Amino acid sequence: MTRIFIILSRYLIVLLCGLFAFVVAKSLSKGNECTKVLVTLQKIFIYLIHLILFAIIYLSTEDINVIFFYCFQILFFTVYSIVLPKIYGVTNKTLLNLVTFMEMVSFAILSRLSYTRAVKQFVICIVVSVATLVIPKIMEKSKNMRNYSYIYGVLGIGALGLVYIIGSVTYGAKLSIDLYIISIQPSEFVKISFIMFLSGILYKKKNIKGVLISGIFAAIHVILLVLSNDLGTALILCVVYLFLVYMATGQRLYLLGGLVAGSAASVVAYKLFYHVQTRVEAWVNPWPIIDGKGYQITQSLFAIGTGGLFGAGLFQGLPNDIPVVEQDFIFSALCEELGVFFGIFLILLSLSVFLVIIRISFNCKDEFYKLTTAALGVAYGFQIFLTVGGAIKLIPSTGVTYPLISYGGSSLFATLIVIAIVQGVYINEKKAN
């Protein structure tokens, strides 16, 4: 009976994801205003998907703790969806529902891969979600956040410098700082401070002076990341810098020059760093080195191919054969057990998050927050591209996580801060109007 339910659920989950994506698309077509009916339909679909996923997990494990875990999640998501609009009177409900969907999928796939890590991720989610409730209020009350741009820049450089000096090495890269019982990955938060620094400089100084000052700080950030072998984050910061300079100045010459310089820097990085050479070699042709450098990407491709269009079903695949599957290659695990169609819908829904953020940015009249929100959206969208592209061998693996889906406390913490900032911009803009 369990086997039959798992088989049928493969098709039902894809159908519900498709319907959810369709309703989200309808919501986006109506602009920032979303009707109550569409919001309700979004919630129905995501809660049904969540229910089916955890029903499969329980039937496969017969662990009563799974039921309690599911109930706690339902309680949290329900209370949070009531409290946030209650506090501020208005929120972007489509963005809220999209984030809820991502978190539900994350807890489900992590429960399948490592139940302990799923619970830990959920606890972090609760704590951070409650803590970030105050961010829109802080943004409303404090009008001086734009004046601390150099502080943001110095803090970012200091954090990355600290990682370079005392950071722990993970898979060849210095990423985190161990603090007794917890490990923090500062680069996740530096993405935010970096964006706020750039926005604070460029909204005031859109001339060559502003570009040079921001460029010097950006170069120091990137150099420290490259020295730590955190190439994924370095690439994200480069893209964000080029985007913000172009958005603030409108000068295509800066964009073209940045692309040329970035291409040259990539060649230099390949020549200088063995870590980069290994990633590129595994990307170009992993099959002759399948038992060594190419093992991770080949296992990812095997997983996606084995799952097919509708997936093997939860607990029916072998996603744990992929190294670091909960972080770098969680997209492959999802495709193996829930199907390529599910993966496509997940990408489309992630794109919807990006579009919501960009739309909020373009509707914002405050130049500082317009730049900040747009850059946060670009960083989010480009990180999705890097994660998915690395998993399907479109580009070399960069080691970045899938925001809101992958395991990692720092990644989740930073992403929820980003979402809170975006909601804050939306809320304050609505109140101002």
mmCIF file of C-alpha atoms in Angstrom, residues 68-251:
data_model
loop_
_atom_site.group_PDB
_atom_site.id
_atom_site.type_symbol
_atom_site.label_atom_id
_atom_site.label_comp_id
_atom_site.label_asym_id
_atom_site.label_seq_id
_atom_site.Cartn_x
_atom_site.Cartn_y
_atom_site.Cartn_z
ATOM 1 C CA PHE A 68 5.273 15.714 15.525
ATOM 2 C CA PHE A 69 7.827 17.452 13.314
ATOM 3 C CA TYR A 70 5.205 17.978 10.620
ATOM 4 C CA CYS A 71 2.688 19.384 13.128
ATOM 5 C CA PHE A 72 5.238 21.816 14.563
ATOM 6 C CA GLN A 73 5.963 23.069 11.048
ATOM 7 C CA ILE A 74 2.270 23.600 10.291
ATOM 8 C CA LEU A 75 1.864 25.467 13.579
ATOM 9 C CA PHE A 76 4.871 27.693 12.892
ATOM 10 C CA PHE A 77 3.987 28.546 9.284
ATOM 11 C CA THR A 78 0.358 29.246 10.172
ATOM 12 C CA VAL A 79 1.201 31.496 13.119
ATOM 13 C CA TYR A 80 3.902 33.352 11.183
ATOM 14 C CA SER A 81 1.597 33.997 8.208
ATOM 15 C CA ILE A 82 -0.898 35.571 10.624
ATOM 16 C CA VAL A 83 1.545 37.507 12.823
ATOM 17 C CA LEU A 84 3.558 39.256 10.081
ATOM 18 C CA PRO A 85 0.557 40.956 8.378
ATOM 19 C CA LYS A 86 -0.945 41.635 11.811
ATOM 20 C CA ILE A 87 2.126 43.589 12.911
ATOM 21 C CA TYR A 88 2.571 45.667 9.769
ATOM 22 C CA GLY A 89 -0.912 45.729 8.270
ATOM 23 C CA VAL A 90 0.410 44.922 4.805
ATOM 24 C CA THR A 91 2.884 42.399 3.383
ATOM 25 C CA ASN A 92 3.698 40.929 0.016
ATOM 26 C CA LYS A 93 1.761 37.699 0.472
ATOM 27 C CA THR A 94 2.991 36.084 -2.748
ATOM 28 C CA LEU A 95 6.590 36.487 -1.572
ATOM 29 C CA LEU A 96 5.611 35.136 1.846
ATOM 30 C CA ASN A 97 3.974 32.058 0.293
ATOM 31 C CA LEU A 98 6.911 31.422 -2.038
ATOM 32 C CA VAL A 99 9.352 31.518 0.867
ATOM 33 C CA THR A 100 7.073 29.200 2.859
ATOM 34 C CA PHE A 101 7.012 26.739 -0.046
ATOM 35 C CA MET A 102 10.816 26.748 -0.310
ATOM 36 C CA GLU A 103 11.198 26.129 3.412
ATOM 37 C CA MET A 104 8.628 23.318 3.379
ATOM 38 C CA VAL A 105 10.440 21.594 0.513
ATOM 39 C CA SER A 106 13.734 22.070 2.351
ATOM 40 C CA PHE A 107 12.485 20.465 5.562
ATOM 41 C CA ALA A 108 11.003 17.556 3.608
ATOM 42 C CA ILE A 109 14.094 16.696 1.555
ATOM 43 C CA LEU A 110 16.390 17.252 4.551
ATOM 44 C CA SER A 111 14.183 14.920 6.627
ATOM 45 C CA ARG A 112 14.728 12.301 3.960
ATOM 46 C CA LEU A 113 18.511 12.892 3.822
ATOM 47 C CA SER A 114 19.223 13.567 7.499
ATOM 48 C CA TYR A 115 16.374 13.925 9.995
ATOM 49 C CA THR A 116 18.663 15.455 12.627
ATOM 50 C CA ARG A 117 19.795 18.171 10.239
ATOM 51 C CA ALA A 118 16.201 18.858 9.194
ATOM 52 C CA VAL A 119 15.180 19.484 12.809
ATOM 53 C CA LYS A 120 18.226 21.678 13.377
ATOM 54 C CA GLN A 121 17.404 23.689 10.250
ATOM 55 C CA PHE A 122 13.807 24.109 11.424
ATOM 56 C CA VAL A 123 14.896 25.415 14.825
ATOM 57 C CA ILE A 124 17.191 27.934 13.131
ATOM 58 C CA CYS A 125 14.320 28.944 10.847
ATOM 59 C CA ILE A 126 12.030 29.656 13.810
ATOM 60 C CA VAL A 127 14.627 31.697 15.698
ATOM 61 C CA VAL A 128 15.671 33.740 12.660
ATOM 62 C CA SER A 129 12.097 34.294 11.430
ATOM 63 C CA VAL A 130 11.102 35.692 14.820
ATOM 64 C CA ALA A 131 14.265 37.805 15.075
ATOM 65 C CA THR A 132 13.839 39.306 11.595
ATOM 66 C CA LEU A 133 10.282 40.413 12.318
ATOM 67 C CA VAL A 134 11.764 43.665 13.629
ATOM 68 C CA ILE A 135 13.711 44.495 10.454
ATOM 69 C CA PRO A 136 10.859 46.296 8.620
ATOM 70 C CA LYS A 137 10.212 48.340 11.786
ATOM 71 C CA ILE A 138 13.904 49.236 12.081
ATOM 72 C CA MET A 139 13.906 50.303 8.438
ATOM 73 C CA GLU A 140 10.835 52.466 9.054
ATOM 74 C CA LYS A 141 12.217 54.181 12.153
ATOM 75 C CA SER A 142 15.851 54.556 11.123
ATOM 76 C CA LYS A 143 16.508 56.966 8.273
ATOM 77 C CA ASN A 144 20.290 56.804 8.702
ATOM 78 C CA MET A 145 21.022 53.287 7.437
ATOM 79 C CA ARG A 146 22.187 54.734 4.116
ATOM 80 C CA ASN A 147 24.753 56.886 5.918
ATOM 81 C CA TYR A 148 26.768 53.952 7.262
ATOM 82 C CA SER A 149 28.059 52.745 3.901
ATOM 83 C CA TYR A 150 31.747 52.802 4.853
ATOM 84 C CA ILE A 151 30.984 50.917 8.051
ATOM 85 C CA TYR A 152 29.278 48.197 5.988
ATOM 86 C CA GLY A 153 32.305 48.046 3.708
ATOM 87 C CA VAL A 154 34.853 47.856 6.527
ATOM 88 C CA LEU A 155 32.821 45.242 8.417
ATOM 89 C CA GLY A 156 32.635 43.088 5.302
ATOM 90 C CA ILE A 157 36.371 43.303 4.670
ATOM 91 C CA GLY A 158 37.086 42.642 8.346
ATOM 92 C CA ALA A 159 34.876 39.549 8.394
ATOM 93 C CA LEU A 160 36.446 38.113 5.238
ATOM 94 C CA GLY A 161 39.927 38.926 6.533
ATOM 95 C CA LEU A 162 39.169 37.076 9.753
ATOM 96 C CA VAL A 163 38.032 34.031 7.793
ATOM 97 C CA TYR A 164 41.232 34.112 5.747
ATOM 98 C CA ILE A 165 43.353 34.222 8.920
ATOM 99 C CA ILE A 166 41.560 31.803 11.271
ATOM 100 C CA GLY A 167 38.870 30.200 9.112
ATOM 101 C CA SER A 168 38.278 26.459 8.989
ATOM 102 C CA VAL A 169 39.056 24.688 5.717
ATOM 103 C CA THR A 170 36.145 22.775 4.170
ATOM 104 C CA TYR A 171 36.681 20.928 0.886
ATOM 105 C CA GLY A 172 39.670 23.081 0.032
ATOM 106 C CA ALA A 173 38.095 26.448 0.878
ATOM 107 C CA LYS A 174 38.204 28.632 3.974
ATOM 108 C CA LEU A 175 34.520 29.300 4.565
ATOM 109 C CA SER A 176 33.643 29.337 8.248
ATOM 110 C CA ILE A 177 34.717 30.311 11.737
ATOM 111 C CA ASP A 178 34.137 27.726 14.455
ATOM 112 C CA LEU A 179 32.754 29.120 17.719
ATOM 113 C CA TYR A 180 32.619 26.151 20.078
ATOM 114 C CA ILE A 181 29.218 24.562 19.355
ATOM 115 C CA ILE A 182 28.367 26.560 16.224
ATOM 116 C CA SER A 183 30.056 27.372 12.949
ATOM 117 C CA ILE A 184 29.416 30.683 11.170
ATOM 118 C CA GLN A 185 29.993 31.368 7.480
ATOM 119 C CA PRO A 186 30.553 35.155 7.364
ATOM 120 C CA SER A 187 30.510 35.360 3.558
ATOM 121 C CA GLU A 188 26.741 34.739 3.599
ATOM 122 C CA PHE A 189 26.241 37.938 5.609
ATOM 123 C CA VAL A 190 28.951 39.848 3.759
ATOM 124 C CA LYS A 191 26.806 39.609 0.610
ATOM 125 C CA ILE A 192 24.269 41.826 2.402
ATOM 126 C CA SER A 193 26.784 44.280 3.897
ATOM 127 C CA PHE A 194 28.536 44.497 0.511
ATOM 128 C CA ILE A 195 25.291 45.390 -1.250
ATOM 129 C CA MET A 196 24.371 47.990 1.373
ATOM 130 C CA PHE A 197 27.853 49.498 1.088
ATOM 131 C CA LEU A 198 27.632 49.764 -2.698
ATOM 132 C CA SER A 199 24.098 51.174 -2.588
ATOM 133 C CA GLY A 200 25.115 53.743 0.020
ATOM 134 C CA ILE A 201 28.008 54.945 -2.142
ATOM 135 C CA LEU A 202 26.413 54.795 -5.578
ATOM 136 C CA TYR A 203 23.092 56.434 -4.752
ATOM 137 C CA LYS A 204 25.046 59.542 -3.677
ATOM 138 C CA LYS A 205 27.996 59.448 -6.081
ATOM 139 C CA LYS A 206 27.054 58.265 -9.552
ATOM 140 C CA ASN A 207 30.219 59.742 -11.041
ATOM 141 C CA ILE A 208 33.654 58.265 -11.650
ATOM 142 C CA LYS A 209 34.629 58.972 -8.030
ATOM 143 C CA GLY A 210 31.817 56.789 -6.696
ATOM 144 C CA VAL A 211 32.662 54.017 -9.159
ATOM 145 C CA LEU A 212 36.348 54.077 -8.171
ATOM 146 C CA ILE A 213 35.701 54.112 -4.412
ATOM 147 C CA SER A 214 33.196 51.295 -4.631
ATOM 148 C CA GLY A 215 35.498 49.439 -7.041
ATOM 149 C CA ILE A 216 38.433 49.526 -4.618
ATOM 150 C CA PHE A 217 36.324 48.141 -1.781
ATOM 151 C CA ALA A 218 34.796 45.543 -4.113
ATOM 152 C CA ALA A 219 38.246 44.435 -5.284
ATOM 153 C CA ILE A 220 39.420 43.932 -1.689
ATOM 154 C CA HIS A 221 36.314 41.839 -0.937
ATOM 155 C CA VAL A 222 36.851 39.670 -4.008
ATOM 156 C CA ILE A 223 40.606 39.228 -3.446
ATOM 157 C CA LEU A 224 40.030 38.028 0.126
ATOM 158 C CA LEU A 225 37.405 35.560 -1.098
ATOM 159 C CA VAL A 226 39.676 34.257 -3.853
ATOM 160 C CA LEU A 227 42.549 33.837 -1.381
ATOM 161 C CA SER A 228 40.168 31.808 0.797
ATOM 162 C CA ASN A 229 39.111 29.753 -2.276
ATOM 163 C CA ASP A 230 35.499 30.898 -1.836
ATOM 164 C CA LEU A 231 35.136 31.405 -5.571
ATOM 165 C CA GLY A 232 31.346 31.118 -5.697
ATOM 166 C CA THR A 233 30.803 34.085 -3.391
ATOM 167 C CA ALA A 234 33.542 36.047 -5.180
ATOM 168 C CA LEU A 235 31.715 35.539 -8.470
ATOM 169 C CA ILE A 236 28.400 36.651 -6.929
ATOM 170 C CA LEU A 237 29.963 39.862 -5.586
ATOM 171 C CA CYS A 238 31.515 40.629 -8.985
ATOM 172 C CA VAL A 239 28.158 40.270 -10.728
ATOM 173 C CA VAL A 240 26.413 42.378 -8.071
ATOM 174 C CA TYR A 241 29.040 45.115 -8.393
ATOM 175 C CA LEU A 242 28.711 45.305 -12.182
ATOM 176 C CA PHE A 243 24.926 45.312 -11.947
ATOM 177 C CA LEU A 244 24.780 48.082 -9.341
ATOM 178 C CA VAL A 245 27.306 50.285 -11.136
ATOM 179 C CA TYR A 246 25.330 49.952 -14.353
ATOM 180 C CA MET A 247 21.978 50.491 -12.614
ATOM 181 C CA ALA A 248 23.222 53.568 -10.746
ATOM 182 C CA THR A 249 25.114 55.229 -13.606
ATOM 183 C CA GLY A 250 23.475 53.848 -16.736
ATOM 184 C CA GLN A 251 26.940 53.733 -18.357
#
